[in-house]
Short mmCIF file of C-alpha atoms in Angstrom, two decimals:
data_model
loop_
_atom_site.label_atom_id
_atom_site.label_comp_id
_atom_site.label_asym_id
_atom_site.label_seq_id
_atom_site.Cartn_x
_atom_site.Cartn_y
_atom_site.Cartn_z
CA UNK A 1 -2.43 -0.77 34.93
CA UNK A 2 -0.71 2.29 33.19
CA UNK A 3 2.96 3.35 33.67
CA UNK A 4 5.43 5.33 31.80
CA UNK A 5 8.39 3.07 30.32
CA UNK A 6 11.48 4.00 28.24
CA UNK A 7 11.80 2.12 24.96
CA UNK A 8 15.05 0.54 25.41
CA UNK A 9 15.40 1.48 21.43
CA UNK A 10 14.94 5.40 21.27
CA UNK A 11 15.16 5.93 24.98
CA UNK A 12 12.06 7.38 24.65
CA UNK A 13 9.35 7.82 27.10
CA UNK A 14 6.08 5.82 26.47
CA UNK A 15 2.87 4.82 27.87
CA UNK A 16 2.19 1.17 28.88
CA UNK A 17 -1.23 0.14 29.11
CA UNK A 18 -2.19 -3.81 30.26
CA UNK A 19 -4.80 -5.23 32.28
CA UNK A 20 -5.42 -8.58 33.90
CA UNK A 21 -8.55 -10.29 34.61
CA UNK A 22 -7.29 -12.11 37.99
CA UNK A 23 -5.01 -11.16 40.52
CA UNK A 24 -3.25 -14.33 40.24
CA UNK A 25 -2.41 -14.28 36.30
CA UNK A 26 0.20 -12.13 34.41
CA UNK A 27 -0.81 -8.89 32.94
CA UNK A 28 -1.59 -8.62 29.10
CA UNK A 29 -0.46 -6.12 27.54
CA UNK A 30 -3.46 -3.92 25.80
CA UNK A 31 -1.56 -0.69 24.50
CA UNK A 32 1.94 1.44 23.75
CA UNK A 33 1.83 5.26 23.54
CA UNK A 34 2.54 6.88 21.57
CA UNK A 35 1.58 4.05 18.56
CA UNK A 36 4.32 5.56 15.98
CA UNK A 37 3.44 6.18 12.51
CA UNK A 38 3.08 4.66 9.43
CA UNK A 39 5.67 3.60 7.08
CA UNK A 40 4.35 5.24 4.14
CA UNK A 41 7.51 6.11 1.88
CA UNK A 42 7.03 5.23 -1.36
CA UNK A 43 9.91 5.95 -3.65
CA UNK A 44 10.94 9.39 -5.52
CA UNK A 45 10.81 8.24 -8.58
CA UNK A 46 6.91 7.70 -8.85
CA UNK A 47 5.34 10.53 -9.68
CA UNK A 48 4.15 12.61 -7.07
CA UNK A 49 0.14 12.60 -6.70
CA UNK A 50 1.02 9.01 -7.87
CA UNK A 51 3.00 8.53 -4.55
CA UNK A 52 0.47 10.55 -2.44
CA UNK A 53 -2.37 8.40 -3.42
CA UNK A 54 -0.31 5.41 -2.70
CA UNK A 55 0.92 6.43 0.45
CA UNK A 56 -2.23 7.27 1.63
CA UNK A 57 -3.32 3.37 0.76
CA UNK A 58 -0.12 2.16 3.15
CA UNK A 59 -1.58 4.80 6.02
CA UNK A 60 -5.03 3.09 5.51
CA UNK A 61 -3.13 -0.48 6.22
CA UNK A 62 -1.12 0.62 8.84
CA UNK A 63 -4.73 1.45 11.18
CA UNK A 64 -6.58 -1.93 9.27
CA UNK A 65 -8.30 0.06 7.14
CA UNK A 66 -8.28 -2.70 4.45
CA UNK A 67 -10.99 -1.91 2.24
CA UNK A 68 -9.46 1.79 1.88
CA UNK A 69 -6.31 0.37 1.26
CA UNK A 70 -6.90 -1.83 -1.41
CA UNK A 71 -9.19 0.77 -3.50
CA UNK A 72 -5.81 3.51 -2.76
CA UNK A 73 -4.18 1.13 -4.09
CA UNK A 74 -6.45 0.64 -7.09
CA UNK A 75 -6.35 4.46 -7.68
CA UNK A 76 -2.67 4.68 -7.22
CA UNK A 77 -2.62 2.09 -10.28
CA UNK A 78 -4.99 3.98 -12.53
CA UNK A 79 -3.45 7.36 -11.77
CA UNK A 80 0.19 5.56 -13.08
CA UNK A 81 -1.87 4.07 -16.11
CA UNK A 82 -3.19 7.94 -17.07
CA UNK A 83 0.47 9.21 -16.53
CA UNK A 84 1.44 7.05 -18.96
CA UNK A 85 -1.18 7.98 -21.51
CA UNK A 86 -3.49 4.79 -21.52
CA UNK A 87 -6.19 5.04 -23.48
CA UNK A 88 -9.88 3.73 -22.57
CA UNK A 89 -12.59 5.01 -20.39
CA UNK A 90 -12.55 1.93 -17.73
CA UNK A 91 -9.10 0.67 -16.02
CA UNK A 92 -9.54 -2.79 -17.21
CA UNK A 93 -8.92 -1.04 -20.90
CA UNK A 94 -6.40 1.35 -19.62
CA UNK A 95 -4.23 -1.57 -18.53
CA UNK A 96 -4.95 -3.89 -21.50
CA UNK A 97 -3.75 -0.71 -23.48
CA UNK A 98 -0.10 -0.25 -21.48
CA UNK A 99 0.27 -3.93 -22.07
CA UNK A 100 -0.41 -3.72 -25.99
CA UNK A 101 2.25 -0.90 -26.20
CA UNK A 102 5.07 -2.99 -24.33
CA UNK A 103 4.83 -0.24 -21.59
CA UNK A 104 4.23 -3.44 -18.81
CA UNK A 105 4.83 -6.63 -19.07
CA UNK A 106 2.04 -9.92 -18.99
CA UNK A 107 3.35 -10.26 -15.48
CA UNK A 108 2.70 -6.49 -14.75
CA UNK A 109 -0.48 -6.24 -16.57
CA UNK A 110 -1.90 -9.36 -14.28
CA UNK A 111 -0.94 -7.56 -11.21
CA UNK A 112 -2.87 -4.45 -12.15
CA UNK A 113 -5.71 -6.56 -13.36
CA UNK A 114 -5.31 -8.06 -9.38
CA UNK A 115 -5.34 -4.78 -8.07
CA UNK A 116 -8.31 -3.62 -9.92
CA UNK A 117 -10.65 -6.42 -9.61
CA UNK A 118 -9.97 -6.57 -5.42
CA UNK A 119 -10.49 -2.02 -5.48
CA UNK A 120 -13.29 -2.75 -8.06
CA UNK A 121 -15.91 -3.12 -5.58
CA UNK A 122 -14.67 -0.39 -3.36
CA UNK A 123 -14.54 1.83 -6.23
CA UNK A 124 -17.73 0.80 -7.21
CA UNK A 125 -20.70 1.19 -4.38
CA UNK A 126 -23.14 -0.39 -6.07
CA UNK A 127 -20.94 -3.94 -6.38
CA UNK A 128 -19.80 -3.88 -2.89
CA UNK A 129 -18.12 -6.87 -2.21
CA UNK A 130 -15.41 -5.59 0.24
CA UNK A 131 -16.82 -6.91 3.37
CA UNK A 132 -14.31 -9.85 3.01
CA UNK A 133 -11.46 -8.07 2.25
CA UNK A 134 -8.38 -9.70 4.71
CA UNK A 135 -5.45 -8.24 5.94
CA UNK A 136 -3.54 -10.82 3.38
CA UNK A 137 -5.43 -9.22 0.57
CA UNK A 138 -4.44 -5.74 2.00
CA UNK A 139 -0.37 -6.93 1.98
CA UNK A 140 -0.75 -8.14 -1.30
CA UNK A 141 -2.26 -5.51 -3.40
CA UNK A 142 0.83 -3.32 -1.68
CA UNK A 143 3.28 -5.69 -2.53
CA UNK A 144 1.80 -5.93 -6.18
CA UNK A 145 1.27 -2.19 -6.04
CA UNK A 146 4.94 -1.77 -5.46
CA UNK A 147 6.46 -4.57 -7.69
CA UNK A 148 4.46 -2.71 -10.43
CA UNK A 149 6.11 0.98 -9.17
CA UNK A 150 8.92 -0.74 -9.53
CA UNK A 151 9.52 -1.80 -12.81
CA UNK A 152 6.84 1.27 -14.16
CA UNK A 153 9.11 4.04 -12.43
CA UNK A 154 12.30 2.83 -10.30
CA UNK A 155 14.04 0.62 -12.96
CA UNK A 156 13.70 3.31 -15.45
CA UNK A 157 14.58 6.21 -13.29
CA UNK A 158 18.20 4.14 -12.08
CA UNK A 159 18.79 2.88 -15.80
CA UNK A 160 18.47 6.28 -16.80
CA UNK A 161 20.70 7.47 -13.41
CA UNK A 162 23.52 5.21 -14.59
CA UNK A 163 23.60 6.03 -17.80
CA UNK A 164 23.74 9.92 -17.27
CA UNK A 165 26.35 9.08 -14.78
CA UNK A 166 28.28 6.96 -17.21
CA UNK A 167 31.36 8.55 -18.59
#
């Protein structure tokens, strides 16, 4: 069955797609259009091909791309490590070296290590172990992803907010 609805929210019109296998069972529904969009705001104080390559990581787990969005997210981390002049050729030094300059925290430094070792293999082609990447391991390298945005960029930028604002 299709029929047009209005979404009792927007009061917008939309496309209702469901089916049922027997005439004497309810119908399941199969599909909404249009399907929205992503959620992929990340905030203005991360720098901005920092942001892009993170938002395009939250894109990738908004359509289940999961493998995509855990090496995005792996890049995104890199990228910040660079911005913040880490030195090293490999991530897993890059990191290590924001952590020996106080620029993370342990806590910090083990998330990017989490991120890197899950984007590794995506990053990687010829260790490809992403065929079990989950949708859980997709939330949580965004959730790390952001925690680590957040004290990296968002702390600093409203410590540094108040104090300019400060009389």
């Amino acid at each position: 069955m299709c029929n047009a609805a209005q979404c009792q929210a927007c009061k917008e019109f939309v496309l209702v797609i469901a089916r049922r296998n027997n005439p004497a069972t309810h119908f399941r529904l199969e599909a909404v259009y249009p399907l929205g969009k992503a959620d992929d705001r990340v905030d203005p104080a991360v720098p901005s091909e920092i942001a892009k390559d993170f938002a395009e990581g939250l894109r990738c787990r908004w359509v289940q791309a999961h493998k995509a969005t855990v090496v995005m997210c792996r890049r995104a981390i890199q990228a910040s490590c660079l911005e913040k002049g880490a030195i090293g050729k490999r991530l897993v030094e890059q990191i290590d070296d924001l952590g020996a300059k106080g620029l993370v925290t342990n806590n910090l430094k083990e998330f990017a290590h989490e991120i890197r070792l899950i984007g590794n293999a995506g990053a990687h082609p010829e260790e490809d172990n992403l065929t079990g990447v989950t949708e859980k391991d997709s939330d949580d390298m965004i959730e790390f992803t952001r925690h680590y945005f957040e004290h990296v960029y968002v702390m600093p930028a409203r410590l540094q907010a108040r104090r300019s604002a400060a009389p």
